mmCIF file of C-alpha atoms and ligand atoms in Angstrom:
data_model
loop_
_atom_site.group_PDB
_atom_site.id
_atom_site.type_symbol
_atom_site.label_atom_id
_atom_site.label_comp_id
_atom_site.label_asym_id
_atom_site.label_seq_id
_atom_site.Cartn_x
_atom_site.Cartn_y
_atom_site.Cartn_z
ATOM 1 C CA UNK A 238 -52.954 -18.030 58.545
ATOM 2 C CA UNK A 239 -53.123 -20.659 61.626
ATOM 3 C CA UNK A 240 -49.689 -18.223 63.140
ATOM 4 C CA UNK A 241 -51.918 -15.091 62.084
ATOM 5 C CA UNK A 242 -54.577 -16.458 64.224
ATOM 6 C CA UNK A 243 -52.598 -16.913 67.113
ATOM 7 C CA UNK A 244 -51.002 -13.764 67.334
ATOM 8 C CA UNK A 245 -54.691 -12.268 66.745
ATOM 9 C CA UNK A 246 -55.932 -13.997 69.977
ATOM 10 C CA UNK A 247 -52.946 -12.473 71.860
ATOM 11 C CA UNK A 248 -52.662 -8.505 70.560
ATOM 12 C CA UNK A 249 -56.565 -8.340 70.264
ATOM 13 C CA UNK A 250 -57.420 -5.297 67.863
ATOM 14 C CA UNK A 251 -53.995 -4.141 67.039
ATOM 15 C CA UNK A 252 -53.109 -6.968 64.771
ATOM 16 C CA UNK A 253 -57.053 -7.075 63.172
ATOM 17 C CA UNK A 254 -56.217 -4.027 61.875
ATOM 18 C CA UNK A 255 -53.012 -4.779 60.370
ATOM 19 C CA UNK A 256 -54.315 -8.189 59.015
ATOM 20 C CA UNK A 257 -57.024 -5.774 57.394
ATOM 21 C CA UNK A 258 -54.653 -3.726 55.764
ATOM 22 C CA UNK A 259 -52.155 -6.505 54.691
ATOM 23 C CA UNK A 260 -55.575 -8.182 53.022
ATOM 24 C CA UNK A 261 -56.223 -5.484 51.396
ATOM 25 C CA UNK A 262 -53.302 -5.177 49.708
ATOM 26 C CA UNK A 263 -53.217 -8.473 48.486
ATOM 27 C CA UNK A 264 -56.614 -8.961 46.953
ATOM 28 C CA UNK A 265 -56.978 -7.342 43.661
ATOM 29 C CA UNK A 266 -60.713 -5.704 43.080
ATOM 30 C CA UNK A 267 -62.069 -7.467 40.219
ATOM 31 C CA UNK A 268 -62.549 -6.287 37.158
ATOM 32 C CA UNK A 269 -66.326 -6.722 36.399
ATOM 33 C CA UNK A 270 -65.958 -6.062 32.733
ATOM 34 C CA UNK A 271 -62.882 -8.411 32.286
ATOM 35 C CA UNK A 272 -64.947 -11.160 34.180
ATOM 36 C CA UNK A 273 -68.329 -11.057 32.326
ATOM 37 C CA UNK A 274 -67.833 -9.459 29.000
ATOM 38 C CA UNK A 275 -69.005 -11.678 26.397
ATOM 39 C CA UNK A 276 -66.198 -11.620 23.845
ATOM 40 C CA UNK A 277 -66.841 -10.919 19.560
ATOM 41 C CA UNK A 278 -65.490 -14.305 18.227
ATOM 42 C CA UNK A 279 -65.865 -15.228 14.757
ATOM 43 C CA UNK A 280 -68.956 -16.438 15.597
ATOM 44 C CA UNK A 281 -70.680 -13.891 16.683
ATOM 45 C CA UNK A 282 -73.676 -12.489 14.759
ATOM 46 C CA UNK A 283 -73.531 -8.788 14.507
ATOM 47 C CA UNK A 284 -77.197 -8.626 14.947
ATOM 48 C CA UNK A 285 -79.913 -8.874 17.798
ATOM 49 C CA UNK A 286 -79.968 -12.329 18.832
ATOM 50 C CA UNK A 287 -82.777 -12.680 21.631
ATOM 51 C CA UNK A 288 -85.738 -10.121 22.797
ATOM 52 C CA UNK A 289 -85.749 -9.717 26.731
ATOM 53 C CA UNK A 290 -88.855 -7.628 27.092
ATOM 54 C CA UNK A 291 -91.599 -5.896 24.974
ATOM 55 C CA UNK A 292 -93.732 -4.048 26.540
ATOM 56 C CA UNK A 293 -95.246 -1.631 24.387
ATOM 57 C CA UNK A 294 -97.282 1.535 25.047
ATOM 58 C CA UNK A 295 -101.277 1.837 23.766
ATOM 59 C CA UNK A 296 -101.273 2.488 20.014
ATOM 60 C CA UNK A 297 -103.038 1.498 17.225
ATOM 61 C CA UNK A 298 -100.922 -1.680 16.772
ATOM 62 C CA UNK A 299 -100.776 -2.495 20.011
ATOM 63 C CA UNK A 300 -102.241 -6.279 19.948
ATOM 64 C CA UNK A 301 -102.315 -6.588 16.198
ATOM 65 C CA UNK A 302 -99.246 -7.224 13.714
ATOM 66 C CA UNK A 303 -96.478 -5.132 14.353
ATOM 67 C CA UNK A 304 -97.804 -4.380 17.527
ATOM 68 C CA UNK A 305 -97.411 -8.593 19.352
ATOM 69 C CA UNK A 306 -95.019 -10.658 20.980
ATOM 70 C CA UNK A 307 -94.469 -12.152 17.528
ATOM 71 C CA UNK A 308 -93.788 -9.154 15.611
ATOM 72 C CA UNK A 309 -91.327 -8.178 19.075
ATOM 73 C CA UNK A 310 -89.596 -11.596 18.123
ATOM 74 C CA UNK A 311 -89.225 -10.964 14.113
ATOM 75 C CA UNK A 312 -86.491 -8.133 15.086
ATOM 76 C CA UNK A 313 -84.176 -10.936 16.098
ATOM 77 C CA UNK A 314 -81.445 -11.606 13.320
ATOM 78 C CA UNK A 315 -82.194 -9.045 10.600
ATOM 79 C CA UNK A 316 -82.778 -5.067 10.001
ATOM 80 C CA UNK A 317 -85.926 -5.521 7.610
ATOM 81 C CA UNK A 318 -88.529 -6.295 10.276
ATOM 82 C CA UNK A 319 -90.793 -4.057 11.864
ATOM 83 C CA UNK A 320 -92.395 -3.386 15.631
ATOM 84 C CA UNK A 321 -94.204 -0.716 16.905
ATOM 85 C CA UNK A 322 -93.409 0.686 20.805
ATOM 86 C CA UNK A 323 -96.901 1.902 20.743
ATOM 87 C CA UNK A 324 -97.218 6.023 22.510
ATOM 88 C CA UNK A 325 -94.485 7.364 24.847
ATOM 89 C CA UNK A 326 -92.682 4.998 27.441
ATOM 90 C CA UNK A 327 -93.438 1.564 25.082
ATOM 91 C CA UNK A 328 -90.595 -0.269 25.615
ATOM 92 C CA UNK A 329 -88.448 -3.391 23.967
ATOM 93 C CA UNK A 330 -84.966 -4.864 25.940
ATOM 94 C CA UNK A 331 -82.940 -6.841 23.002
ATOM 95 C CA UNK A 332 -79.929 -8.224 23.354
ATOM 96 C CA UNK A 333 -77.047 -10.057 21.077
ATOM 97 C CA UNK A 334 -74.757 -12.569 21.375
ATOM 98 C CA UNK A 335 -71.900 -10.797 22.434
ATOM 99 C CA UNK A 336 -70.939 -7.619 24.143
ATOM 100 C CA UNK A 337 -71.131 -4.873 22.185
ATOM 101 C CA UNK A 338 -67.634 -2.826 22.580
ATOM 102 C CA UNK A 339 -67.396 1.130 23.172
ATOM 103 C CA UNK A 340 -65.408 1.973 20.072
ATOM 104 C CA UNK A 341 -62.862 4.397 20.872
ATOM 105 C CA UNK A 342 -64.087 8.269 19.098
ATOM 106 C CA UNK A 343 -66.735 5.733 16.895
ATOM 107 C CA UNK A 344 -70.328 4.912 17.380
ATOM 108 C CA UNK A 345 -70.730 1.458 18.383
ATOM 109 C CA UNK A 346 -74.423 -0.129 16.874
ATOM 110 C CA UNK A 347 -76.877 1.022 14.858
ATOM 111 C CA UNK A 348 -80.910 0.904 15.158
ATOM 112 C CA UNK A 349 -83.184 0.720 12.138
ATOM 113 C CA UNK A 350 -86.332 2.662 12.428
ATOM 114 C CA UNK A 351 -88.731 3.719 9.579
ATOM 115 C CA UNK A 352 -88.622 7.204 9.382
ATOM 116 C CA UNK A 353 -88.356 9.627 6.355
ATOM 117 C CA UNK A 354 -87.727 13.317 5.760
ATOM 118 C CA UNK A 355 -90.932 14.719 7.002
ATOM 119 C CA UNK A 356 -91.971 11.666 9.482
ATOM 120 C CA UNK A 357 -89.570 11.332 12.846
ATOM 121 C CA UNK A 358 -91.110 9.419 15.763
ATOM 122 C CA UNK A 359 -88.050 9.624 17.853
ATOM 123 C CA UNK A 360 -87.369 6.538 20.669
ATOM 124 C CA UNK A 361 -85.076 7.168 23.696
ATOM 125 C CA UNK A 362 -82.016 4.599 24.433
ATOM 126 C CA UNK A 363 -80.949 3.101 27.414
ATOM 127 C CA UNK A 364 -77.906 0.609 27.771
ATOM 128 C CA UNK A 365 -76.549 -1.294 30.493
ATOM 129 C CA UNK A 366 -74.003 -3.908 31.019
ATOM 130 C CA UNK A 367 -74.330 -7.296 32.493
ATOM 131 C CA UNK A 368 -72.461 -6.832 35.468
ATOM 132 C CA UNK A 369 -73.699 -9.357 37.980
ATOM 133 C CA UNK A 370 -73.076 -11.686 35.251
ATOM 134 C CA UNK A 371 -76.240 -13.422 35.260
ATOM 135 C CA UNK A 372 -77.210 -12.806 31.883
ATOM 136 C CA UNK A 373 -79.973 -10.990 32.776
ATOM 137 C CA UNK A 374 -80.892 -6.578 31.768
ATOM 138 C CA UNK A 375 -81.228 -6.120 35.909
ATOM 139 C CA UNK A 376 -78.152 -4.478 36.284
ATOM 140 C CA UNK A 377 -77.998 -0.289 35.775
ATOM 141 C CA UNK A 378 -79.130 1.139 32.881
ATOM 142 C CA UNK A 379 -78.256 4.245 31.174
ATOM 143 C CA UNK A 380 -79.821 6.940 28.901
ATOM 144 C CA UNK A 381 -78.348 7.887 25.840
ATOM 145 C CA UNK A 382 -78.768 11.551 26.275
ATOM 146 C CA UNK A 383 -79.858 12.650 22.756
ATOM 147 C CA UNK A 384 -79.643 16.523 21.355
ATOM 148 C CA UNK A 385 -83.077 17.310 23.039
ATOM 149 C CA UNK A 386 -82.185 16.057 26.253
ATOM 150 C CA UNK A 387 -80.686 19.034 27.776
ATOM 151 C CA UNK A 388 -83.841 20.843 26.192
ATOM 152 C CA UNK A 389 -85.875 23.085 28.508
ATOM 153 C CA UNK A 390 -89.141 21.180 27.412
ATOM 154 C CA UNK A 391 -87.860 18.090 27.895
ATOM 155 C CA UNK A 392 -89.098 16.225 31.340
ATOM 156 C CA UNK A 393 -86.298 14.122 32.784
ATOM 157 C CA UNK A 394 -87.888 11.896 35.476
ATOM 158 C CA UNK A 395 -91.302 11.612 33.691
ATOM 159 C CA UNK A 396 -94.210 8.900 34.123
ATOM 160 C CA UNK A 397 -97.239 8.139 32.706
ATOM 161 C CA UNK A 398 -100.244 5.318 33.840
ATOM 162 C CA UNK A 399 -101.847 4.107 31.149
ATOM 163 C CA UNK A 400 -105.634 2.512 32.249
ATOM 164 C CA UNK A 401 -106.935 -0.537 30.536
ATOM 165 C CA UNK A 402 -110.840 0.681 29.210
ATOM 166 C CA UNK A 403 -111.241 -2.941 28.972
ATOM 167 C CA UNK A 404 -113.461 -2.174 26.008
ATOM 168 C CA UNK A 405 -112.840 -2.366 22.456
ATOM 169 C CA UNK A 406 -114.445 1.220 21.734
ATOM 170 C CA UNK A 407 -113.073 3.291 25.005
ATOM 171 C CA UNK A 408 -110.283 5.271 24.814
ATOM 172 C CA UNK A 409 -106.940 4.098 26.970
ATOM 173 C CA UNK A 410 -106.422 7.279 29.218
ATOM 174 C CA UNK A 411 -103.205 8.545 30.790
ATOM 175 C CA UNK A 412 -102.112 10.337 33.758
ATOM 176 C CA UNK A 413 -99.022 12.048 33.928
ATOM 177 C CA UNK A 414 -96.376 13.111 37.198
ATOM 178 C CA UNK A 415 -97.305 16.751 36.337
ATOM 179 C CA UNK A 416 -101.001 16.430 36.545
ATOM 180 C CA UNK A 417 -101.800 16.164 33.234
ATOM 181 C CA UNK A 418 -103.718 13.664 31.386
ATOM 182 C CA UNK A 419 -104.973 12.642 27.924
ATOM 183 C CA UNK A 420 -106.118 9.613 26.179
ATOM 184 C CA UNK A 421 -104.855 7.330 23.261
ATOM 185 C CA UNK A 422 -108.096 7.049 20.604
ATOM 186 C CA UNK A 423 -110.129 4.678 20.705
ATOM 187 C CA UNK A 424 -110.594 2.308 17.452
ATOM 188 C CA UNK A 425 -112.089 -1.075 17.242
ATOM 189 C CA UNK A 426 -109.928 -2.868 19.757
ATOM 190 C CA UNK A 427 -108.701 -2.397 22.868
ATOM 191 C CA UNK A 428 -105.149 -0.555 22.124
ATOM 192 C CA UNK A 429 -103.892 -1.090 25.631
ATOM 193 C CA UNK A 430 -101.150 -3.890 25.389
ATOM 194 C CA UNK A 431 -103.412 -7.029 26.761
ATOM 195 C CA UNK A 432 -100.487 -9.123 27.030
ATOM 196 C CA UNK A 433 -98.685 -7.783 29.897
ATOM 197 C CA UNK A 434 -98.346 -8.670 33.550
ATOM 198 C CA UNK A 435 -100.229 -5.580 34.418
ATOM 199 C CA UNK A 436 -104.192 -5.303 33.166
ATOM 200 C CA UNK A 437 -105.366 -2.713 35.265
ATOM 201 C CA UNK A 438 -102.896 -0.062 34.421
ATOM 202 C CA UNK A 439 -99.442 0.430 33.719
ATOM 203 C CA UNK A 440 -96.979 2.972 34.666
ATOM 204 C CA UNK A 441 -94.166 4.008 32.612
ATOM 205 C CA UNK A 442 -90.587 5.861 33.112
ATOM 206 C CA UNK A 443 -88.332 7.775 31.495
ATOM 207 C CA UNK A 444 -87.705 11.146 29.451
ATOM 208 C CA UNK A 445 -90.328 12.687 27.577
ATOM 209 C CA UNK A 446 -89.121 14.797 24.558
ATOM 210 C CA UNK A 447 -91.088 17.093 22.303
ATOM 211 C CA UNK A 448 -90.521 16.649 18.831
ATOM 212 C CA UNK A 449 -91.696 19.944 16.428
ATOM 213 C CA UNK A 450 -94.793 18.876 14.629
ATOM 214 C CA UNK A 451 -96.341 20.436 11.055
ATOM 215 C CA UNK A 452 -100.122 20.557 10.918
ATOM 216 C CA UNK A 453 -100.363 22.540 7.689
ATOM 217 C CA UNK A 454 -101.159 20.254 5.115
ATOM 218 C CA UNK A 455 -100.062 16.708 5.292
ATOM 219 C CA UNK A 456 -98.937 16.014 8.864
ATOM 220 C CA UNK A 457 -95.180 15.890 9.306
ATOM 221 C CA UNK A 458 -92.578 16.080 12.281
ATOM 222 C CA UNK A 459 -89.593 17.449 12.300
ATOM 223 C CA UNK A 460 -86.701 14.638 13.625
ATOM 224 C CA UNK A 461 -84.075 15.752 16.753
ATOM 225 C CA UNK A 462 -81.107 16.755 15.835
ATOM 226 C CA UNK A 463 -79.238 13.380 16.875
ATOM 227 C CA UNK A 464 -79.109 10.627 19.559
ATOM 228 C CA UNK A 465 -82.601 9.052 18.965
ATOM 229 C CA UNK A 466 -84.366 5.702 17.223
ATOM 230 C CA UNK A 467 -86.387 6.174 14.485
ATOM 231 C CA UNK A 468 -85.460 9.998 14.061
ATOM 232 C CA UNK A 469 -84.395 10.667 10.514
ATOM 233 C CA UNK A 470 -80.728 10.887 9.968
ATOM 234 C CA UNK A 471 -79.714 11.557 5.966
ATOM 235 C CA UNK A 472 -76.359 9.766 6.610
ATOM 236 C CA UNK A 473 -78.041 6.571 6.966
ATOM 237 C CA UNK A 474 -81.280 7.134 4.936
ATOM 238 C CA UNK A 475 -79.749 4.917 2.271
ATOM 239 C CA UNK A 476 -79.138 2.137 4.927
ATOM 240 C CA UNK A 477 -82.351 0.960 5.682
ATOM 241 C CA UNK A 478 -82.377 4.147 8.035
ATOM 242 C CA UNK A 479 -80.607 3.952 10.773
ATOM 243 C CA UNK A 480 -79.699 5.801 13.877
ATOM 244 C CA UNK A 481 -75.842 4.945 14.703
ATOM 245 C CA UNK A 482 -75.252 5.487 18.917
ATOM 246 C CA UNK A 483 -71.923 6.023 20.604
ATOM 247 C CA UNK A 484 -71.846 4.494 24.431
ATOM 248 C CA UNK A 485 -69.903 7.819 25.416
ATOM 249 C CA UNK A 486 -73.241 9.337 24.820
ATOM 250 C CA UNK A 487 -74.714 7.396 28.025
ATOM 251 C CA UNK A 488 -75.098 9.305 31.063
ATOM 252 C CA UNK A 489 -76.620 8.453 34.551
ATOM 253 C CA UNK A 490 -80.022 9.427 36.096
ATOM 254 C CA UNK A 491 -78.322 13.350 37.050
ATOM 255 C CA UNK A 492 -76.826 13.631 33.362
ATOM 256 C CA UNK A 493 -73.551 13.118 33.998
ATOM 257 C CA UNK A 494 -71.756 11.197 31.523
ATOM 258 C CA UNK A 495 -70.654 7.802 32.632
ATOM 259 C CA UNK A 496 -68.015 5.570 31.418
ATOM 260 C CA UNK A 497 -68.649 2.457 30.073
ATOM 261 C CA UNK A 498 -66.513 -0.439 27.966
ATOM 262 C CA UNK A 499 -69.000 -2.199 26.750
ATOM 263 C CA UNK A 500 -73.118 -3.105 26.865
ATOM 264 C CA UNK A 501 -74.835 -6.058 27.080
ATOM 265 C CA UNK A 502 -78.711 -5.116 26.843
ATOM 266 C CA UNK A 503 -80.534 -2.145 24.859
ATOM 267 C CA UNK A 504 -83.878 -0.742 25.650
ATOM 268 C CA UNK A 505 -85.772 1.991 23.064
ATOM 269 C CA UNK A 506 -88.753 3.309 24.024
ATOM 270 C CA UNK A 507 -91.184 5.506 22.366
ATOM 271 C CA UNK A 508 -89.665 9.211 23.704
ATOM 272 C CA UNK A 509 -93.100 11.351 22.621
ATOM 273 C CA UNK A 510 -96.531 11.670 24.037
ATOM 274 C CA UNK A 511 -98.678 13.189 20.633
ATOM 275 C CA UNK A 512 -101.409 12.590 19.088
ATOM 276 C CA UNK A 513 -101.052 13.036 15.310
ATOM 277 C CA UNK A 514 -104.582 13.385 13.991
ATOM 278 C CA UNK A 515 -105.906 10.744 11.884
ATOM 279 C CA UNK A 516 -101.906 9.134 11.673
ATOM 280 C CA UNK A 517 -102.921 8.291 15.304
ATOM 281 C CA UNK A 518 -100.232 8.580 18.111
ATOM 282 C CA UNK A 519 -96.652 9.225 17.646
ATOM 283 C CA UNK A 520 -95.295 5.569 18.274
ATOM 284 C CA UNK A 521 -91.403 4.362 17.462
ATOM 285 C CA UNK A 522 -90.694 1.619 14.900
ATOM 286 C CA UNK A 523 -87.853 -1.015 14.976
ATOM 287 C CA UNK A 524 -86.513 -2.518 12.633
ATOM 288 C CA UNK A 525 -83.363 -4.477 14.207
ATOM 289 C CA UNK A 526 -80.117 -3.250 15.530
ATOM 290 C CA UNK A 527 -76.717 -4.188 14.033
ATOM 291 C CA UNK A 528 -73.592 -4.198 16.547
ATOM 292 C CA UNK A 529 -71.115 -2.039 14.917
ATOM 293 C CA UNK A 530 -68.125 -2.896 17.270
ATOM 294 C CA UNK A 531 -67.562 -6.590 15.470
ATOM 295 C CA UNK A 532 -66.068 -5.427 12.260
ATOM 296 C CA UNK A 533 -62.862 -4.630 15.275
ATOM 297 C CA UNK A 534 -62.564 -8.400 15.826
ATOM 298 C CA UNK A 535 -64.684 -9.835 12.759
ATOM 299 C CA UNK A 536 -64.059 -8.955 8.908
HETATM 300 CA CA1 CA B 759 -67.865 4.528 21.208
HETATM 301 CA CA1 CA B 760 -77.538 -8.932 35.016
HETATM 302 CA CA1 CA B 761 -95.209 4.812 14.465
HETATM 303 CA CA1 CA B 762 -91.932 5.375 12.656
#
């Protein structure tokens, strides 16, 4: 190095440049998944071992059981709780112990929602891996792009602002990107989620699908073909229904699939805007999420 500097001071810009290149050669990019993956060891828990964020939308839980922090938290280690994302954009980050591993051709973790044949309220999936290593969900995320997404109906880029009535009888109101707006009914409390950072409004992001509802008789609606929480799937109606999710399903913010080995951090939030009549709004359930990438490393 001391000879390198040397020379550097005599040929000036000529040997930078070849210094550059020889560096460059030498020092091997790192490999951010081999450096911060968290391995399976026979440790690991295959299910969600810590909530990041919960940040639900309005909805008629929203502050009560099912719809509070400590509901949020009950998720944690199990598949037979229950939380409510409140109306479109709600949102919960959950994590696990581990990274969860992109199978090879296999889905790779499963979310339990509480739908049935005639009742779908479908939530949209985003994963991301940790790879500043910090441990915490503030690196990219990534949509699961479900059957609707490449729907004409569906609205890719969508946001809503939910206002606080600050009133147990008002309605919470919405505005939407596209100019629309609409309200989430009001009840005897205030449904607008009085425990976040925000209390004036809130805005929410994401994809807004458009499930097929039945208003003929008892109110039903119809699930999505595939890719979505809380969307009713017979293969898994016997297992505490579950949606199973493949990472090769992810895809970045223009739809184009991405490649990933692994994911650290999963957000679902609620992917419809509807009211549903005296069933209230359309809001997405959780159960808990089971890592289906551990039975590779743990029997
Ligand atoms: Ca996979
Ligand atoms: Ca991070
Ligand atoms: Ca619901
Ligand atoms: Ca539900």
């Amino acid at each position: 190095m001391k000879n390198k500097h040397v020379l550097a001071a005599i040929l000036g810009l000529s040997l930078f440049t070849f210094t550059a290149c020889e560096k460059d050669e030498n020092i091997e990019p790192i490999d951010v998944f081999e450096e911060y993956a968290r391995p399976i060891t026979t440790e690991s828990n295959k299910y969600i071992s810590k909530i990041l964020s919960y940040r639900p939308g309005p909805g008629q839980y929203t502050n009560k059981n099912l719809g509070d922090v400590a509901s949020a938290e009950k998720i944690v280690g199990n598949k037979t709780a229950l939380v409510s994302l409140g109306a479109w954009g709600g949102s919960i980050i959950f994590t696990f112990d581990h990274t969860i591993y992109n199978r090879e051709n296999d889905k790779d973790f499963i979310i339990y929602g509480n739908a049935f044949s005639s009742f779908s309220e479908p939530g949209i999936v985003q994963v991301s891996f940790d790879e500043n290593g910090n441990g915490l969900a503030d690196d990219t995320w990534y949509e699961i792009a479900g059957s609707a997404h490449t729907k004409t109906a569906t609205l890719h880029q969508y946001t809503t602002t939910y206002t606080n009535p600050k009133s147990d009888t008002e309605a919470v109101t919405w505005t939407d990107n596209n100019g629309n707006s609409g309200s989430i009914a009001a009840g005897t409390t205030n449904k607008y989620p009085l425990f976040i950072e925000e209390q004036d409004e809130v805005t929410y992001t994401g994809t807004r699908v458009f499930p097929t509802v039945n208003t003929s008789g008892f109110t039903s609606t119809e699930p999505l073909e595939w890719g979505y929480v809380d969307n009713y799937d017979a293969d898994y109606s016997a297992n505490g229904n579950g949606n199973a999710f493949d990472i090769d399903w992810a895809v970045d913010t223009d739809m184009n699939p991405v490649s990933l080995e692994g994911v650290d951090f999963i957000k679902v939030y609620t992917g419809a805007q509807l009211n549903l009549g005296f069933l209230g709004e359309l809001s997405t359930e959780i159960k808990g999420a089971e890592d289906l990438s551990i039975v590779d490393v743990v029997e």
